Coordinates of C-alpha atoms in Angstrom, one line a residue:
M1382 CA -42.5 -61.1 -43.4
G1383 CA -41.4 -57.8 -41.9
L1384 CA -39.5 -55.1 -43.7
T1385 CA -36.2 -55.7 -42.1
S1386 CA -32.9 -56.0 -43.8
A1387 CA -31.3 -59.4 -44.6
K1388 CA -34.0 -61.4 -42.8
I1389 CA -35.7 -63.9 -45.1
F1390 CA -34.4 -67.4 -45.1
L1391 CA -35.1 -69.0 -48.5
C1392 CA -34.1 -72.0 -50.4
A1393 CA -32.1 -71.0 -53.5
A1394 CA -34.4 -73.1 -55.8
F1395 CA -37.4 -71.8 -53.9
A1396 CA -36.5 -68.2 -54.6
L1397 CA -35.9 -69.0 -58.2
A1398 CA -39.3 -70.6 -58.5
L1399 CA -41.1 -67.7 -56.9
C1400 CA -39.8 -65.4 -59.6
Q1401 CA -40.2 -67.6 -62.6
N1402 CA -42.8 -69.8 -64.2
V1403 CA -41.1 -73.2 -63.7
L1404 CA -44.0 -75.5 -64.6
S1405 CA -43.4 -76.5 -68.2
F1406 CA -45.8 -79.5 -68.6
N1407 CA -49.1 -78.8 -70.4
N1408 CA -52.5 -80.4 -70.0
P1409 CA -51.6 -83.5 -68.0
P1410 CA -54.3 -86.2 -68.5
D1411 CA -54.8 -86.6 -64.8
F1412 CA -53.6 -85.5 -61.4
Y1413 CA -49.9 -84.9 -61.6
F1414 CA -48.4 -86.7 -58.7
K1415 CA -44.7 -86.3 -57.9
K1416 CA -42.6 -89.3 -56.9
N1417 CA -39.8 -88.2 -54.5
D1418 CA -36.9 -89.9 -56.2
S1419 CA -34.2 -87.5 -55.0
V1420 CA -32.6 -87.2 -51.6
G1421 CA -31.0 -83.9 -52.2
Y1422 CA -32.8 -80.7 -51.2
D1423 CA -32.4 -77.0 -52.0
I1424 CA -29.4 -75.2 -50.4
V1425 CA -30.6 -72.8 -47.7
T1426 CA -29.3 -69.3 -48.3
V1427 CA -30.0 -65.8 -47.0
I1428 CA -31.5 -63.4 -49.4
K1429 CA -31.7 -59.7 -48.7
E1430 CA -35.2 -58.3 -48.7
T1431 CA -35.7 -55.8 -51.6
E1432 CA -37.5 -52.5 -51.5
H1433 CA -39.9 -53.9 -54.0
E1434 CA -41.4 -56.3 -51.6
A1435 CA -44.6 -55.1 -49.8
T1436 CA -46.0 -56.6 -46.6
D1437 CA -49.3 -56.2 -44.8
V1438 CA -49.8 -55.7 -41.1
V1439 CA -50.3 -59.4 -40.5
G1440 CA -46.8 -60.1 -41.8
R1441 CA -47.3 -61.5 -45.3
T1442 CA -45.7 -60.6 -48.5
Y1443 CA -47.9 -59.7 -51.5
A1444 CA -47.6 -62.1 -54.4
M1445 CA -46.5 -60.9 -57.9
E1446 CA -48.2 -61.8 -61.1
Q1447 CA -47.3 -65.3 -62.4
Q1448 CA -45.7 -66.1 -59.1
F1449 CA -48.2 -68.7 -58.0
P1450 CA -50.1 -69.7 -61.2
F1451 CA -51.8 -72.7 -59.5
M1452 CA -53.9 -70.6 -57.1
A1453 CA -57.6 -70.3 -57.5
V1454 CA -60.4 -68.4 -55.7
V1455 CA -63.3 -70.6 -54.8
H1456 CA -66.7 -69.1 -54.0
K1457 CA -69.8 -71.0 -53.1
L1458 CA -72.7 -69.0 -54.4
L1459 CA -75.5 -68.8 -51.9
G1460 CA -77.9 -66.5 -53.9
A1461 CA -79.0 -62.9 -53.3
G1462 CA -75.4 -61.8 -53.8
K1463 CA -74.1 -63.9 -50.9
F1464 CA -71.2 -66.2 -51.1
T1465 CA -68.5 -68.0 -49.1
Q1466 CA -64.8 -67.7 -50.0
C1467 CA -62.0 -70.3 -49.9
S1468 CA -58.7 -70.8 -51.8
G1469 CA -57.9 -73.7 -54.0
S1470 CA -55.1 -75.1 -56.2
I1471 CA -55.2 -76.3 -59.8
I1472 CA -54.1 -79.9 -59.9
S1473 CA -55.0 -80.8 -63.5
N1474 CA -56.8 -79.2 -66.5
R1475 CA -60.2 -80.0 -65.0
W1476 CA -59.7 -80.3 -61.3
V1477 CA -59.3 -77.9 -58.4
L1478 CA -58.3 -79.1 -54.9
T1479 CA -59.8 -77.3 -51.9
A1480 CA -61.0 -78.0 -48.3
G1481 CA -64.1 -80.2 -47.9
H1482 CA -65.9 -77.7 -45.7
C1483 CA -65.7 -75.2 -48.5
L1484 CA -68.1 -77.4 -50.5
D1485 CA -71.7 -78.6 -49.9
I1486 CA -73.4 -82.0 -50.1
H1487 CA -76.4 -80.4 -51.9
P1488 CA -76.0 -79.1 -55.4
K1489 CA -74.5 -75.6 -55.3
E1490 CA -72.9 -73.3 -57.8
Y1491 CA -69.2 -72.6 -57.3
L1492 CA -67.5 -69.7 -59.0
V1493 CA -63.8 -70.5 -59.5
V1494 CA -61.5 -67.8 -60.7
F1495 CA -58.0 -68.5 -62.1
G1496 CA -55.0 -66.4 -63.0
I1497 CA -55.3 -63.5 -60.6
T1498 CA -53.5 -62.0 -57.7
N1499 CA -56.0 -59.3 -57.0
K1500 CA -59.7 -60.1 -56.5
T1501 CA -60.9 -56.5 -57.2
G1502 CA -63.7 -56.5 -59.8
I1503 CA -64.8 -60.1 -59.4
K1504 CA -68.5 -60.5 -60.2
Y1505 CA -70.2 -63.2 -58.1
N1506 CA -73.1 -64.2 -60.3
F1507 CA -71.9 -64.2 -63.9
Y1508 CA -68.8 -64.6 -66.1
S1509 CA -67.0 -61.3 -65.9
G1510 CA -64.3 -59.6 -64.0
P1511 CA -60.5 -60.3 -63.8
G1512 CA -58.8 -63.6 -64.7
V1513 CA -60.6 -66.7 -66.1
A1514 CA -63.9 -67.6 -64.3
M1515 CA -65.8 -70.8 -64.4
I1516 CA -69.0 -71.9 -62.7
T1517 CA -69.4 -75.6 -61.7
K1518 CA -71.8 -77.7 -59.7
E1519 CA -69.5 -80.8 -59.7
A1520 CA -68.2 -81.0 -56.1
F1521 CA -66.7 -84.0 -54.3
R1522 CA -66.1 -84.2 -50.6
H1523 CA -64.4 -86.9 -48.7
P1524 CA -67.0 -89.3 -47.3
Q1525 CA -65.6 -88.8 -43.8
I1526 CA -66.0 -85.0 -44.1
N1527 CA -67.4 -84.8 -40.5
D1528 CA -64.0 -85.9 -39.3
I1529 CA -61.8 -82.9 -39.4
D1530 CA -59.0 -85.2 -40.4
C1531 CA -60.6 -85.7 -43.8
D1532 CA -61.5 -82.1 -44.7
I1533 CA -60.6 -82.4 -48.3
G1534 CA -62.6 -81.9 -51.5
L1535 CA -62.5 -81.5 -55.3
L1536 CA -64.2 -79.3 -57.9
Y1537 CA -64.5 -80.6 -61.5
M1538 CA -64.6 -77.8 -64.1
P1539 CA -67.1 -77.9 -67.0
Q1540 CA -64.3 -77.3 -69.5
D1541 CA -60.5 -77.4 -69.7
I1542 CA -58.8 -74.8 -67.6
P1543 CA -56.9 -72.7 -70.1
Y1544 CA -53.2 -72.9 -69.2
S1545 CA -51.1 -69.8 -69.6
K1546 CA -48.2 -68.0 -67.9
T1547 CA -50.7 -67.0 -65.1
I1548 CA -52.6 -70.4 -65.0
Q1549 CA -50.7 -73.6 -64.3
P1550 CA -51.3 -76.8 -62.2
I1551 CA -49.3 -77.6 -59.1
T1552 CA -47.8 -81.1 -58.6
L1553 CA -49.1 -83.2 -55.7
A1554 CA -46.8 -85.1 -53.4
D1555 CA -47.4 -88.8 -53.7
G1556 CA -46.9 -91.6 -51.2
S1557 CA -43.2 -91.7 -51.7
Y1558 CA -42.9 -88.5 -49.7
E1559 CA -43.9 -90.5 -46.6
K1560 CA -40.5 -92.3 -46.8
V1561 CA -38.3 -89.2 -47.1
N1562 CA -37.6 -86.8 -44.3
I1563 CA -38.6 -83.3 -45.3
N1564 CA -38.5 -81.9 -41.8
G1565 CA -36.8 -78.6 -41.8
K1566 CA -37.7 -78.0 -45.4
L1567 CA -38.8 -74.5 -46.2
A1568 CA -42.5 -74.3 -47.3
A1569 CA -44.9 -71.6 -48.2
V1570 CA -48.6 -70.9 -47.7
V1571 CA -50.5 -68.7 -50.2
G1572 CA -54.0 -67.2 -49.8
W1573 CA -56.3 -64.3 -49.7
E1574 CA -56.5 -64.2 -45.9
R1575 CA -57.4 -61.2 -43.8
D1576 CA -55.3 -58.0 -44.0
S1577 CA -55.3 -57.7 -40.2
L1578 CA -56.8 -59.2 -37.1
T1579 CA -60.1 -57.3 -37.6
T1580 CA -60.6 -56.8 -41.4
Q1581 CA -62.2 -59.0 -44.0
S1582 CA -60.3 -61.1 -46.5
S1583 CA -57.6 -59.4 -48.6
K1584 CA -58.2 -58.4 -52.2
R1585 CA -54.5 -59.2 -52.9
L1586 CA -52.9 -62.6 -52.9
K1587 CA -50.2 -63.1 -50.2
Y1588 CA -47.7 -65.7 -49.0
I1589 CA -45.7 -66.5 -46.0
L1590 CA -42.8 -68.8 -45.4
S1591 CA -42.7 -71.6 -42.8
A1592 CA -40.4 -74.5 -41.9
I1593 CA -41.8 -78.0 -41.8
I1594 CA -41.4 -79.7 -38.4
S1595 CA -41.7 -83.3 -37.3
N1596 CA -45.0 -84.6 -36.1
A1597 CA -43.3 -85.6 -32.9
E1598 CA -42.4 -81.9 -32.3
C1599 CA -45.9 -80.8 -33.3
E1600 CA -47.5 -83.2 -30.8
K1601 CA -46.0 -81.1 -28.0
Y1602 CA -48.6 -78.5 -28.9
W1603 CA -51.5 -80.3 -30.7
V1604 CA -53.1 -83.7 -30.9
I1605 CA -52.4 -84.8 -34.4
K1606 CA -52.3 -88.0 -36.6
N1607 CA -50.3 -89.3 -39.5
V1608 CA -52.6 -87.5 -41.9
H1609 CA -51.3 -84.2 -40.6
I1610 CA -48.2 -82.2 -41.5
C1611 CA -47.0 -79.2 -39.3
T1612 CA -45.0 -76.1 -39.9
L1613 CA -43.6 -73.3 -37.8
A1614 CA -43.7 -69.8 -39.2
I1615 CA -40.4 -67.9 -39.6
E1616 CA -41.9 -64.7 -38.3
H1617 CA -44.6 -65.9 -36.0
D1618 CA -47.6 -65.9 -38.3
E1619 CA -49.5 -68.7 -39.9
A1620 CA -52.5 -69.6 -41.9
C1621 CA -55.4 -67.2 -41.3
Q1622 CA -59.1 -67.1 -42.0
G1623 CA -59.7 -66.9 -45.7
D1624 CA -56.9 -69.3 -46.5
S1625 CA -59.0 -72.5 -46.2
G1626 CA -58.4 -74.9 -49.1
G1627 CA -55.1 -73.3 -50.1
P1628 CA -51.9 -75.3 -50.5
L1629 CA -48.8 -75.8 -48.3
F1630 CA -46.0 -76.4 -50.8
I1631 CA -42.3 -76.8 -51.2
V1632 CA -39.9 -76.7 -54.1
D1633 CA -38.3 -79.9 -55.4
N1634 CA -36.2 -79.9 -58.6
N1635 CA -37.5 -76.4 -59.4
K1636 CA -41.1 -77.4 -59.3
F1637 CA -43.8 -76.5 -56.8
I1638 CA -44.9 -79.6 -54.9
Q1639 CA -48.1 -79.4 -52.8
V1640 CA -47.5 -81.4 -49.5
G1641 CA -50.3 -80.0 -47.4
L1642 CA -53.8 -78.5 -47.5
I1643 CA -55.1 -75.7 -45.3
S1644 CA -58.2 -77.1 -43.5
Y1645 CA -59.2 -74.5 -41.0
G1646 CA -57.1 -71.3 -40.9
G1647 CA -56.0 -70.0 -37.6
L1648 CA -56.9 -66.6 -36.1
C1649 CA -53.7 -64.8 -37.1
R1650 CA -52.8 -64.8 -33.5
G1651 CA -49.1 -64.2 -34.1
T1652 CA -48.1 -67.0 -31.7
I1653 CA -45.2 -69.4 -32.0
T1654 CA -47.3 -72.5 -32.0
P1655 CA -47.2 -74.7 -35.1
S1656 CA -49.9 -74.8 -37.8
V1657 CA -51.4 -78.1 -38.8
Y1658 CA -52.3 -79.1 -42.3
L1659 CA -53.7 -82.2 -44.0
R1660 CA -50.9 -84.3 -45.5
I1661 CA -51.7 -84.6 -49.3
S1662 CA -49.8 -87.9 -49.8
T1663 CA -52.1 -89.7 -47.5
F1664 CA -55.1 -88.9 -49.7
E1665 CA -53.6 -90.0 -53.0
S1666 CA -55.9 -93.1 -53.3
W1667 CA -59.0 -91.1 -52.6
L1668 CA -58.0 -88.3 -55.1
R1669 CA -57.4 -90.8 -57.9
A1670 CA -60.7 -92.6 -57.1
Q1671 CA -62.6 -89.4 -57.6
E1672 CA -61.0 -88.8 -60.9
T1673 CA -61.8 -92.3 -62.1
K1674 CA -65.4 -92.0 -60.9
M1675 CA -65.9 -88.8 -62.8
Q1676 CA -64.4 -90.2 -66.0
K1677 CA -66.9 -93.2 -65.7
I1678 CA -69.8 -90.8 -65.3
I1679 CA -68.7 -88.7 -68.3
T1680 CA -68.2 -91.8 -70.5
F1681 CA -71.7 -93.1 -69.5
L1682 CA -73.3 -89.8 -70.4
Y1683 CA -71.3 -88.8 -73.5
G1684 CA -69.7 -92.0 -74.7
T1685 CA -66.2 -90.7 -74.4
P1686 CA -63.9 -89.3 -71.6
R1687 CA -63.5 -85.5 -71.5

């Protein structure tokens, strides 16, 4: 996202959604899957870049407050002040979706922070700092995690995530999206990736726009499967280190719809090769199964679902 005049191609509804809190539903009882029952898509337009937009040297635009309220910072706490960092997305009032490699098969504590665009001040061993922080040990990884094609995981929060203007869930694309052609649809990736090719992860949340391309086109560059979805960046930059677990999403009927998951971020190489993501709709059954499994455990332990 360079600072050049009249250069950002956006969907009209996408631009509206970036500037407004368009998610109006509250506390859905389970994962909110979206059935694609419309064939019309947002009208592509050209929007002049404003002076208020700020970009980093990698080419991403810094996010504004309330712009992406579904984003979460996921830290695996390793002890002695050490931790790993990933991104995640809120998919219900108890669940956060992230990459499987961000989690661990052994019990670990995960610090998850909601409602922020700037990580400055986060404390990694107790409940303090910006936003709303929770610590959980309930992690679920896909059983075929050793297969890079199944690098998906979930975190279950110990209490309800408090929805607000800065904290809201994102809608997941369900299987019906497999039947509709979204190639050419404008999508976005959000995360706390590195500020440059050499620095550590950014303190500020950033996003970049990409166009979804067909798997047939993507296969010219990579070996992929049906569980993948590919994009081509508008300005030759894609998912970078620090983005793992973050969402690839579109806008449909003025709602954010997560269609992909960042598995392993690239190296910010600035090439024109496509980026590959996990296709969310292909994991609908597994996601629902984990939710059901957790509810059974809670019912057994406490006698009632929570």
